[in-house]
mmCIF file of C-alpha atoms and ligand atoms in Angstrom:
data_model
loop_
_atom_site.group_PDB
_atom_site.id
_atom_site.type_symbol
_atom_site.label_atom_id
_atom_site.label_comp_id
_atom_site.label_asym_id
_atom_site.label_seq_id
_atom_site.Cartn_x
_atom_site.Cartn_y
_atom_site.Cartn_z
ATOM 1 C CA MET M 1 24.958 -40.634 -29.234
ATOM 2 C CA ASN M 2 23.571 -44.352 -29.554
ATOM 3 C CA ARG M 3 19.967 -45.253 -28.265
ATOM 4 C CA LEU M 4 21.190 -46.079 -24.640
ATOM 5 C CA THR M 5 23.309 -42.896 -23.786
ATOM 6 C CA LYS M 6 20.394 -40.798 -25.676
ATOM 7 C CA SER M 7 17.852 -42.412 -23.443
ATOM 8 C CA LEU M 8 20.291 -42.225 -20.318
ATOM 9 C CA GLY M 9 20.938 -38.588 -21.343
ATOM 10 C CA ILE M 10 17.089 -37.880 -21.471
ATOM 11 C CA SER M 11 16.476 -39.707 -18.151
ATOM 12 C CA LEU M 12 19.614 -38.048 -16.327
ATOM 13 C CA CYS M 13 18.309 -34.705 -17.457
ATOM 14 C CA GLY M 14 14.461 -35.733 -16.122
ATOM 15 C CA VAL M 15 16.266 -36.435 -12.735
ATOM 16 C CA GLY M 16 18.273 -33.140 -12.812
ATOM 17 C CA ALA M 17 15.026 -31.247 -13.720
ATOM 18 C CA LEU M 18 13.329 -33.299 -10.759
ATOM 19 C CA LEU M 19 16.285 -32.429 -8.317
ATOM 20 C CA LEU M 20 16.222 -28.583 -9.172
ATOM 21 C CA ALA M 21 12.156 -28.386 -8.904
ATOM 22 C CA ARG M 22 12.632 -29.991 -5.495
ATOM 23 C CA ARG M 23 15.295 -27.506 -4.544
ATOM 24 C CA VAL M 24 13.302 -24.726 -5.901
ATOM 25 C CA MET M 25 10.119 -26.270 -3.855
ATOM 26 C CA ARG M 26 12.433 -25.822 -0.757
ATOM 27 C CA LYS M 27 12.866 -22.232 -1.005
ATOM 28 C CA PRO M 28 10.577 -20.620 1.303
ATOM 29 C CA LEU M 29 7.539 -19.321 -0.699
ATOM 30 C CA PRO M 30 5.356 -16.339 0.819
ATOM 31 C CA ASP M 31 3.261 -17.869 3.482
ATOM 32 C CA PHE M 32 1.294 -15.294 5.266
ATOM 33 C CA ARG M 33 -1.026 -17.575 7.155
ATOM 34 C CA GLY M 34 -1.679 -16.535 10.588
ATOM 35 C CA GLN M 35 0.106 -13.400 10.259
ATOM 36 C CA CYS M 36 -1.376 -10.218 11.701
ATOM 37 C CA VAL M 37 -1.637 -7.616 9.057
ATOM 38 C CA VAL M 38 -2.892 -3.750 9.921
ATOM 39 C CA ILE M 39 -3.870 -1.476 7.222
ATOM 40 C CA THR M 40 -5.083 1.982 8.372
ATOM 41 C CA GLY M 41 -7.782 3.143 5.860
ATOM 42 C CA GLY M 42 -9.051 -0.256 4.833
ATOM 43 C CA SER M 43 -12.639 0.519 4.653
ATOM 44 C CA ARG M 44 -12.480 1.093 0.799
ATOM 45 C CA GLY M 45 -10.492 1.706 -2.177
ATOM 46 C CA LEU M 46 -6.587 0.649 -2.196
ATOM 47 C CA GLY M 47 -6.867 -0.347 1.494
ATOM 48 C CA LEU M 48 -10.148 -2.660 1.183
ATOM 49 C CA GLU M 49 -8.504 -4.433 -1.812
ATOM 50 C CA MET M 50 -5.147 -4.931 0.196
ATOM 51 C CA ALA M 51 -7.150 -6.288 2.920
ATOM 52 C CA ARG M 52 -8.897 -8.643 0.634
ATOM 53 C CA ILE M 53 -5.683 -9.733 -0.945
ATOM 54 C CA TRP M 54 -3.882 -10.282 2.653
ATOM 55 C CA ALA M 55 -6.996 -12.173 3.954
ATOM 56 C CA ALA M 56 -7.222 -14.243 0.761
ATOM 57 C CA GLN M 57 -3.618 -15.288 1.560
ATOM 58 C CA GLY M 58 -4.713 -16.492 4.897
ATOM 59 C CA ALA M 59 -3.618 -13.515 7.181
ATOM 60 C CA LYS M 60 -5.550 -11.983 9.977
ATOM 61 C CA VAL M 61 -6.452 -8.755 8.988
ATOM 62 C CA ALA M 62 -7.392 -5.283 10.757
ATOM 63 C CA ILE M 63 -8.343 -2.350 9.469
ATOM 64 C CA CYS M 64 -9.741 1.124 10.624
ATOM 65 C CA SER M 65 -11.131 4.356 9.089
ATOM 66 C CA ARG M 66 -13.703 7.168 9.991
ATOM 67 C CA THR M 67 -16.586 5.907 8.976
ATOM 68 C CA ALA M 68 -18.720 3.130 11.051
ATOM 69 C CA ALA M 69 -20.865 1.703 8.347
ATOM 70 C CA GLU M 70 -17.948 1.225 5.829
ATOM 71 C CA VAL M 71 -15.822 -0.524 8.540
ATOM 72 C CA SER M 72 -18.429 -3.002 9.789
ATOM 73 C CA GLY M 73 -19.257 -3.484 5.917
ATOM 74 C CA ALA M 74 -15.333 -4.464 5.189
ATOM 75 C CA VAL M 75 -15.213 -6.393 8.334
ATOM 76 C CA ASN M 76 -18.395 -8.618 7.090
ATOM 77 C CA GLU M 77 -16.821 -9.202 3.625
ATOM 78 C CA LEU M 78 -13.535 -9.927 4.783
ATOM 79 C CA SER M 79 -14.582 -12.400 7.529
ATOM 80 C CA GLN M 80 -15.605 -14.142 4.757
ATOM 81 C CA PHE M 81 -12.303 -15.471 3.912
ATOM 82 C CA GLY M 82 -12.390 -17.361 7.204
ATOM 83 C CA LYS M 83 -9.840 -15.930 9.269
ATOM 84 C CA PRO M 84 -10.170 -13.658 12.323
ATOM 85 C CA VAL M 85 -10.572 -9.911 11.255
ATOM 86 C CA TYR M 86 -10.676 -6.571 13.407
ATOM 87 C CA GLY M 87 -12.197 -3.173 12.459
ATOM 88 C CA GLU M 88 -12.493 -0.468 14.545
ATOM 89 C CA VAL M 89 -13.485 3.323 13.888
ATOM 90 C CA CYS M 90 -10.294 5.183 14.280
ATOM 91 C CA ASP M 91 -9.274 8.816 13.098
ATOM 92 C CA VAL M 92 -5.801 8.535 12.401
ATOM 93 C CA THR M 93 -4.911 12.109 13.117
ATOM 94 C CA ILE M 94 -5.251 11.503 16.693
ATOM 95 C CA PRO M 95 -2.613 9.527 18.020
ATOM 96 C CA GLU M 96 -4.365 8.536 21.220
ATOM 97 C CA GLN M 97 -6.719 6.808 18.860
ATOM 98 C CA ILE M 98 -3.995 5.048 16.889
ATOM 99 C CA GLU M 99 -2.494 3.768 20.272
ATOM 100 C CA GLY M 100 -5.619 2.294 21.222
ATOM 101 C CA PHE M 101 -6.424 0.989 17.991
ATOM 102 C CA LEU M 102 -3.227 -0.728 17.783
ATOM 103 C CA LYS M 103 -3.340 -2.131 21.425
ATOM 104 C CA ARG M 104 -6.956 -3.583 20.644
ATOM 105 C CA VAL M 105 -5.605 -5.301 17.436
ATOM 106 C CA ALA M 106 -2.798 -6.916 19.375
ATOM 107 C CA LEU M 107 -5.370 -8.077 21.851
ATOM 108 C CA SER M 108 -7.826 -9.570 19.325
ATOM 109 C CA LEU M 109 -5.283 -10.720 16.570
ATOM 110 C CA GLY M 110 -1.927 -11.281 18.292
ATOM 111 C CA PRO M 111 1.375 -9.322 17.566
ATOM 112 C CA ILE M 112 1.434 -6.950 14.506
ATOM 113 C CA ASP M 113 3.655 -8.471 11.583
ATOM 114 C CA VAL M 114 2.879 -6.039 9.033
ATOM 115 C CA LEU M 115 1.797 -2.505 9.175
ATOM 116 C CA VAL M 116 0.420 -0.731 5.820
ATOM 117 C CA ASN M 117 0.079 2.714 6.149
ATOM 118 C CA ASN M 118 -2.309 3.523 3.777
ATOM 119 C CA ALA M 119 -4.989 6.212 5.042
ATOM 120 C CA GLY M 120 -4.790 9.225 2.865
ATOM 121 C CA ILE M 121 -6.857 12.198 1.676
ATOM 122 C CA GLN M 122 -6.303 14.791 -1.149
ATOM 123 C CA PHE M 123 -7.142 18.487 -1.494
ATOM 124 C CA VAL M 124 -6.462 20.678 -4.570
ATOM 125 C CA ALA M 125 -5.695 24.469 -4.478
ATOM 126 C CA PRO M 126 -2.947 26.886 -4.999
ATOM 127 C CA VAL M 127 -0.498 27.464 -2.063
ATOM 128 C CA ASP M 128 -1.893 31.118 -1.477
ATOM 129 C CA GLU M 129 -5.145 29.923 -1.424
ATOM 130 C CA PHE M 130 -4.957 26.434 0.441
ATOM 131 C CA PRO M 131 -6.884 26.247 3.687
ATOM 132 C CA VAL M 132 -4.601 25.916 6.680
ATOM 133 C CA GLU M 133 -7.062 23.226 8.131
ATOM 134 C CA LYS M 134 -6.858 21.245 4.953
ATOM 135 C CA TRP M 135 -3.047 21.571 4.866
ATOM 136 C CA ASP M 136 -3.003 20.447 8.785
ATOM 137 C CA ALA M 137 -5.393 17.484 7.992
ATOM 138 C CA ILE M 138 -3.655 16.272 5.113
ATOM 139 C CA LEU M 139 -0.225 16.252 6.770
ATOM 140 C CA ALA M 140 -1.733 14.444 9.764
ATOM 141 C CA ILE M 141 -3.693 11.840 7.655
ATOM 142 C CA ASN M 142 -0.968 11.352 5.118
ATOM 143 C CA LEU M 143 2.039 11.522 6.867
ATOM 144 C CA SER M 144 2.203 11.871 10.827
ATOM 145 C CA SER M 145 -0.346 9.139 11.106
ATOM 146 C CA ALA M 146 2.663 6.852 9.520
ATOM 147 C CA PHE M 147 5.255 7.970 12.553
ATOM 148 C CA HIS M 148 2.647 7.333 14.985
ATOM 149 C CA THR M 149 1.589 3.698 13.953
ATOM 150 C CA SER M 150 5.204 2.896 13.242
ATOM 151 C CA ALA M 151 6.309 3.985 16.769
ATOM 152 C CA ALA M 152 3.501 2.040 18.034
ATOM 153 C CA ALA M 153 4.140 -1.024 16.108
ATOM 154 C CA LEU M 154 8.031 -1.171 16.279
ATOM 155 C CA PRO M 155 8.665 -2.495 19.681
ATOM 156 C CA GLY M 156 6.696 -5.668 19.219
ATOM 157 C CA MET M 157 8.234 -6.230 15.808
ATOM 158 C CA LYS M 158 11.815 -5.801 17.361
ATOM 159 C CA ALA M 159 10.869 -8.195 20.220
ATOM 160 C CA LYS M 160 9.884 -10.787 17.488
ATOM 161 C CA GLY M 161 12.785 -9.729 15.285
ATOM 162 C CA TRP M 162 10.559 -9.817 12.259
ATOM 163 C CA GLY M 163 8.171 -6.965 10.813
ATOM 164 C CA ARG M 164 7.345 -5.342 7.860
ATOM 165 C CA ILE M 165 5.939 -1.558 7.449
ATOM 166 C CA VAL M 166 4.700 -0.663 3.792
ATOM 167 C CA ASN M 167 3.969 2.746 3.335
ATOM 168 C CA ILE M 168 1.595 3.844 0.584
ATOM 169 C CA ALA M 169 3.337 7.198 -0.690
ATOM 170 C CA SER M 170 2.726 8.117 -4.204
ATOM 171 C CA ALA M 171 4.420 9.155 -7.533
ATOM 172 C CA HIS M 172 3.440 12.565 -5.754
ATOM 173 C CA GLY M 173 6.054 11.251 -3.005
ATOM 174 C CA LEU M 174 8.754 11.295 -6.128
ATOM 175 C CA THR M 175 7.671 14.310 -8.043
ATOM 176 C CA ALA M 176 5.439 17.201 -8.011
ATOM 177 C CA SER M 177 2.407 18.923 -9.664
ATOM 178 C CA PRO M 178 0.900 21.988 -9.028
ATOM 179 C CA PHE M 179 -2.021 22.813 -6.389
ATOM 180 C CA LYS M 180 -1.335 19.785 -4.600
ATOM 181 C CA SER M 181 1.372 21.088 -2.083
ATOM 182 C CA ALA M 182 0.164 19.478 1.223
ATOM 183 C CA TYR M 183 -0.068 16.053 -0.481
ATOM 184 C CA ILE M 184 3.263 16.271 -2.363
ATOM 185 C CA ALA M 185 4.849 17.357 0.845
ATOM 186 C CA ALA M 186 3.094 14.711 3.021
ATOM 187 C CA LYS M 187 4.107 12.096 0.407
ATOM 188 C CA HIS M 188 7.848 13.188 0.070
ATOM 189 C CA GLY M 189 7.696 12.939 4.043
ATOM 190 C CA VAL M 190 6.335 9.451 3.714
ATOM 191 C CA VAL M 191 9.374 8.518 1.721
ATOM 192 C CA GLY M 192 11.844 10.128 3.824
ATOM 193 C CA LEU M 193 10.209 8.530 7.032
ATOM 194 C CA SER M 194 10.398 5.176 5.634
ATOM 195 C CA LYS M 195 14.147 5.582 4.568
ATOM 196 C CA THR M 196 14.802 6.730 8.317
ATOM 197 C CA VAL M 197 12.635 3.901 9.857
ATOM 198 C CA ALA M 198 14.464 1.439 7.904
ATOM 199 C CA LEU M 199 17.969 2.615 8.736
ATOM 200 C CA GLU M 200 16.772 2.478 12.487
ATOM 201 C CA VAL M 201 15.961 -1.260 12.360
ATOM 202 C CA ALA M 202 18.255 -2.630 9.539
ATOM 203 C CA GLY M 203 19.523 -6.090 10.362
ATOM 204 C CA GLN M 204 16.613 -6.576 13.107
ATOM 205 C CA GLY M 205 14.530 -8.564 10.594
ATOM 206 C CA ILE M 206 12.407 -5.519 10.054
ATOM 207 C CA THR M 207 12.247 -3.797 6.727
ATOM 208 C CA CYS M 208 10.331 -0.440 5.926
ATOM 209 C CA ASN M 209 9.484 0.840 2.396
ATOM 210 C CA ALA M 210 7.504 3.077 0.531
ATOM 211 C CA ILE M 211 5.096 2.042 -2.730
ATOM 212 C CA CYS M 212 4.550 5.011 -4.998
ATOM 213 C CA PRO M 213 1.516 4.337 -7.135
ATOM 214 C CA GLY M 214 0.595 6.527 -10.285
ATOM 215 C CA TYR M 215 -3.255 7.105 -10.601
ATOM 216 C CA VAL M 216 -5.174 4.147 -9.219
ATOM 217 C CA LEU M 217 -9.100 4.396 -9.953
ATOM 218 C CA THR M 218 -10.140 4.331 -6.312
ATOM 219 C CA PRO M 219 -12.913 6.826 -4.619
ATOM 220 C CA LEU M 220 -10.323 9.214 -4.027
ATOM 221 C CA VAL M 221 -9.737 9.656 -7.767
ATOM 222 C CA GLU M 222 -13.258 9.438 -8.969
ATOM 223 C CA ALA M 223 -13.893 12.539 -6.371
ATOM 224 C CA GLN M 224 -11.567 14.529 -8.387
ATOM 225 C CA ILE M 225 -13.252 13.772 -11.939
ATOM 226 C CA PRO M 226 -16.236 15.893 -11.936
ATOM 227 C CA GLU M 227 -14.235 19.044 -11.081
ATOM 228 C CA GLN M 228 -11.850 18.197 -13.519
ATOM 229 C CA MET M 229 -14.413 17.970 -16.359
ATOM 230 C CA ARG M 230 -15.804 21.280 -14.985
ATOM 231 C CA VAL M 231 -12.469 22.919 -14.964
ATOM 232 C CA HIS M 232 -11.567 21.684 -18.251
ATOM 233 C CA GLY M 233 -14.750 21.510 -20.131
ATOM 234 C CA MET M 234 -14.341 18.038 -21.011
ATOM 235 C CA ASP M 235 -16.358 14.741 -21.078
ATOM 236 C CA ARG M 236 -15.229 12.001 -18.495
ATOM 237 C CA GLU M 237 -13.388 9.822 -20.929
ATOM 238 C CA THR M 238 -11.253 12.954 -21.982
ATOM 239 C CA VAL M 239 -10.435 13.942 -18.947
ATOM 240 C CA LEU M 240 -9.225 10.536 -17.572
ATOM 241 C CA ARG M 241 -7.140 10.044 -20.691
ATOM 242 C CA GLU M 242 -6.099 13.709 -21.601
ATOM 243 C CA VAL M 243 -5.658 15.086 -17.999
ATOM 244 C CA MET M 244 -5.306 12.627 -15.528
ATOM 245 C CA LEU M 245 -3.219 10.020 -17.194
ATOM 246 C CA LEU M 246 -1.454 12.730 -19.168
ATOM 247 C CA ARG M 247 1.803 11.878 -17.168
ATOM 248 C CA GLN M 248 1.209 8.346 -16.721
ATOM 249 C CA PRO M 249 3.018 7.251 -20.106
ATOM 250 C CA SER M 250 0.909 3.884 -20.201
ATOM 251 C CA ARG M 251 -2.399 5.989 -20.357
ATOM 252 C CA GLN M 252 -3.736 3.227 -18.179
ATOM 253 C CA PHE M 253 -4.696 3.602 -14.444
ATOM 254 C CA ALA M 254 -2.501 1.159 -12.059
ATOM 255 C CA THR M 255 -4.808 -1.328 -10.495
ATOM 256 C CA VAL M 256 -5.791 -1.781 -6.630
ATOM 257 C CA ASP M 257 -4.780 -5.631 -7.354
ATOM 258 C CA GLN M 258 -1.113 -4.465 -8.516
ATOM 259 C CA ILE M 259 -0.777 -2.342 -5.465
ATOM 260 C CA GLY M 260 -1.938 -4.716 -3.098
ATOM 261 C CA GLY M 261 0.384 -7.598 -4.705
ATOM 262 C CA THR M 262 3.335 -5.184 -4.420
ATOM 263 C CA THR M 263 2.631 -5.061 -0.475
ATOM 264 C CA VAL M 264 2.764 -8.899 -0.764
ATOM 265 C CA PHE M 265 5.816 -8.827 -2.484
ATOM 266 C CA LEU M 266 7.515 -6.599 -0.170
ATOM 267 C CA CYS M 267 6.553 -8.652 2.746
ATOM 268 C CA SER M 268 7.695 -12.008 1.238
ATOM 269 C CA ALA M 269 11.150 -13.444 1.840
ATOM 270 C CA ALA M 270 12.201 -12.271 -1.840
ATOM 271 C CA ALA M 271 12.051 -8.825 -0.513
ATOM 272 C CA ASP M 272 14.123 -9.585 2.767
ATOM 273 C CA GLN M 273 16.778 -7.194 1.546
ATOM 274 C CA VAL M 274 14.582 -4.677 0.172
ATOM 275 C CA THR M 275 14.327 -1.969 2.636
ATOM 276 C CA GLY M 276 14.579 1.966 2.810
ATOM 277 C CA THR M 277 13.308 2.299 -0.927
ATOM 278 C CA THR M 278 10.393 3.175 -2.968
ATOM 279 C CA ILE M 279 8.704 0.902 -5.594
ATOM 280 C CA SER M 280 7.120 2.826 -8.276
ATOM 281 C CA VAL M 281 3.686 1.460 -9.703
ATOM 282 C CA ASP M 282 2.910 4.140 -12.099
ATOM 283 C CA GLY M 283 2.888 3.148 -15.703
ATOM 284 C CA GLY M 284 6.363 4.856 -16.303
ATOM 285 C CA TRP M 285 5.247 8.298 -14.724
ATOM 286 C CA THR M 286 8.504 8.682 -12.835
ATOM 287 C CA ALA M 287 10.662 7.571 -15.737
ATOM 288 C CA LEU M 288 9.750 10.962 -17.693
HETATM 289 P P1 LIG U 301 -9.969 6.336 -0.655
HETATM 290 O O1 LIG U 301 -10.384 7.640 -0.395
HETATM 291 O O2 LIG U 301 -10.672 5.465 -1.555
HETATM 292 O O3 LIG U 301 -9.511 5.386 0.811
HETATM 293 C C1 LIG U 301 -8.861 6.249 1.850
HETATM 294 C C2 LIG U 301 -9.266 5.548 3.126
HETATM 295 O O4 LIG U 301 -8.535 6.310 4.014
HETATM 296 C C3 LIG U 301 -10.767 5.414 3.277
HETATM 297 O O5 LIG U 301 -10.871 3.963 3.830
HETATM 298 C C4 LIG U 301 -10.758 6.432 4.409
HETATM 299 O O6 LIG U 301 -12.004 6.145 5.192
HETATM 300 C C5 LIG U 301 -9.115 6.532 5.290
HETATM 301 N N1 LIG U 301 -9.192 7.613 5.835
HETATM 302 C C6 LIG U 301 -9.022 8.965 5.530
HETATM 303 N N2 LIG U 301 -8.942 9.524 6.358
HETATM 304 C C7 LIG U 301 -8.776 8.800 7.771
HETATM 305 C C8 LIG U 301 -8.447 9.100 8.897
HETATM 306 N N3 LIG U 301 -8.357 10.521 8.972
HETATM 307 N N4 LIG U 301 -8.520 8.260 9.642
HETATM 308 C C9 LIG U 301 -8.820 7.047 9.310
HETATM 309 N N5 LIG U 301 -8.714 6.703 8.331
HETATM 310 C C10 LIG U 301 -8.883 7.587 6.992
HETATM 311 O O7 LIG U 301 -8.367 6.549 -1.249
HETATM 312 P P2 LIG U 301 -7.371 5.479 -2.238
HETATM 313 O O8 LIG U 301 -7.621 4.055 -1.640
HETATM 314 O O9 LIG U 301 -7.253 6.042 -3.378
HETATM 315 O O10 LIG U 301 -6.010 5.855 -1.349
HETATM 316 C C11 LIG U 301 -5.358 5.045 -0.385
HETATM 317 C C12 LIG U 301 -3.896 5.716 -0.377
HETATM 318 O O11 LIG U 301 -3.296 5.357 -1.582
HETATM 319 C C13 LIG U 301 -3.585 7.106 0.202
HETATM 320 O O12 LIG U 301 -2.705 7.197 1.014
HETATM 321 C C14 LIG U 301 -3.692 7.743 -1.210
HETATM 322 O O13 LIG U 301 -2.833 8.989 -0.961
HETATM 323 C C15 LIG U 301 -2.436 6.785 -1.858
HETATM 324 N N6 LIG U 301 -2.532 7.011 -3.287
HETATM 325 C C16 LIG U 301 -3.847 6.879 -4.107
HETATM 326 C C17 LIG U 301 -3.571 6.742 -5.412
HETATM 327 C C18 LIG U 301 -4.756 6.794 -6.092
HETATM 328 O O14 LIG U 301 -4.787 7.322 -7.560
HETATM 329 N N7 LIG U 301 -5.989 6.395 -5.902
HETATM 330 C C19 LIG U 301 -2.135 7.058 -6.357
HETATM 331 C C20 LIG U 301 -1.244 7.228 -5.149
HETATM 332 C C21 LIG U 301 -1.216 7.069 -3.967
HETATM 333 P P3 LIG U 301 -12.805 7.499 6.003
HETATM 334 O O15 LIG U 301 -12.675 8.653 5.090
HETATM 335 O O16 LIG U 301 -14.014 7.043 5.789
HETATM 336 O O17 LIG U 301 -12.086 7.847 7.461
#
């Protein structure tokens, strides 16, 4: 190659790269500005971090939980992102409260674009000692609430021809462990519900998926550590490594921002054809 063709080649390469870059730039990048995102249980833990991530993306965020002080603390913090925020005390075990909450969200922030079913609790006991009221509460909060919120949000999403439902299930939605019968039954139910909703609305611009995190160090998990230390006679670090992360091959907790980032991915154009499925964020737990 002489000097002219060499330099022409280089400049043609440069032009090609520029054209390619422009084509890539024209692809729709995630833009959540102005979208209305509802996160149940958004007052702390995973839900609050997801709310922060969505608010930072420019979304209008609505959260609920049962604890007034946590709801107002979260609303104050989220308002600092400069977009409208709505928070309400709502117990997701009560369908009428869910319905009222979602109506007021729509009045205050506009139609719901993204619904994240995140509220959840845990209780651990053998099946034959499992308190019935704990079973009922776990099923109501971790599973039935996602049915009620989805039923309430779907008509608006269908009318718009766009919507995203992300259910926070668990590695325990795909696999089991002893002493967590209610939680595991509920989370398997959430996975099944996600698939069913996805099939019902396929082709209407609406997707529904479940995220299956392994252990994430949130208040829900923190609350289990003292009991595990007592039962196993271990210090905190040993319990974390040898008990809690035993089934998580990475031996690392998933983080709240990784789960939040996965919700954002599921709502981006890149995930338009991702529906009726689960995404594991579990350090390899379910690969075992
Ligand atoms: P936290 O306990 O930190 O947060 C749970 C949230 O749900 C709180 O805001 C809580 O508020 C709310 N909530 C609980 N009960 C109700 C109710 N009846 N009505 C309305 N809100 C309610 O838990 P995490 O952030 O860890 O968990 C969030 C989700 O992620 C859950 O579904 C959990 O099962 C799932 N998950 C968590 C994992 C982890 O390792 N942390 C792993 C896999 C899945 P309040 O109690 O004030 O009502």
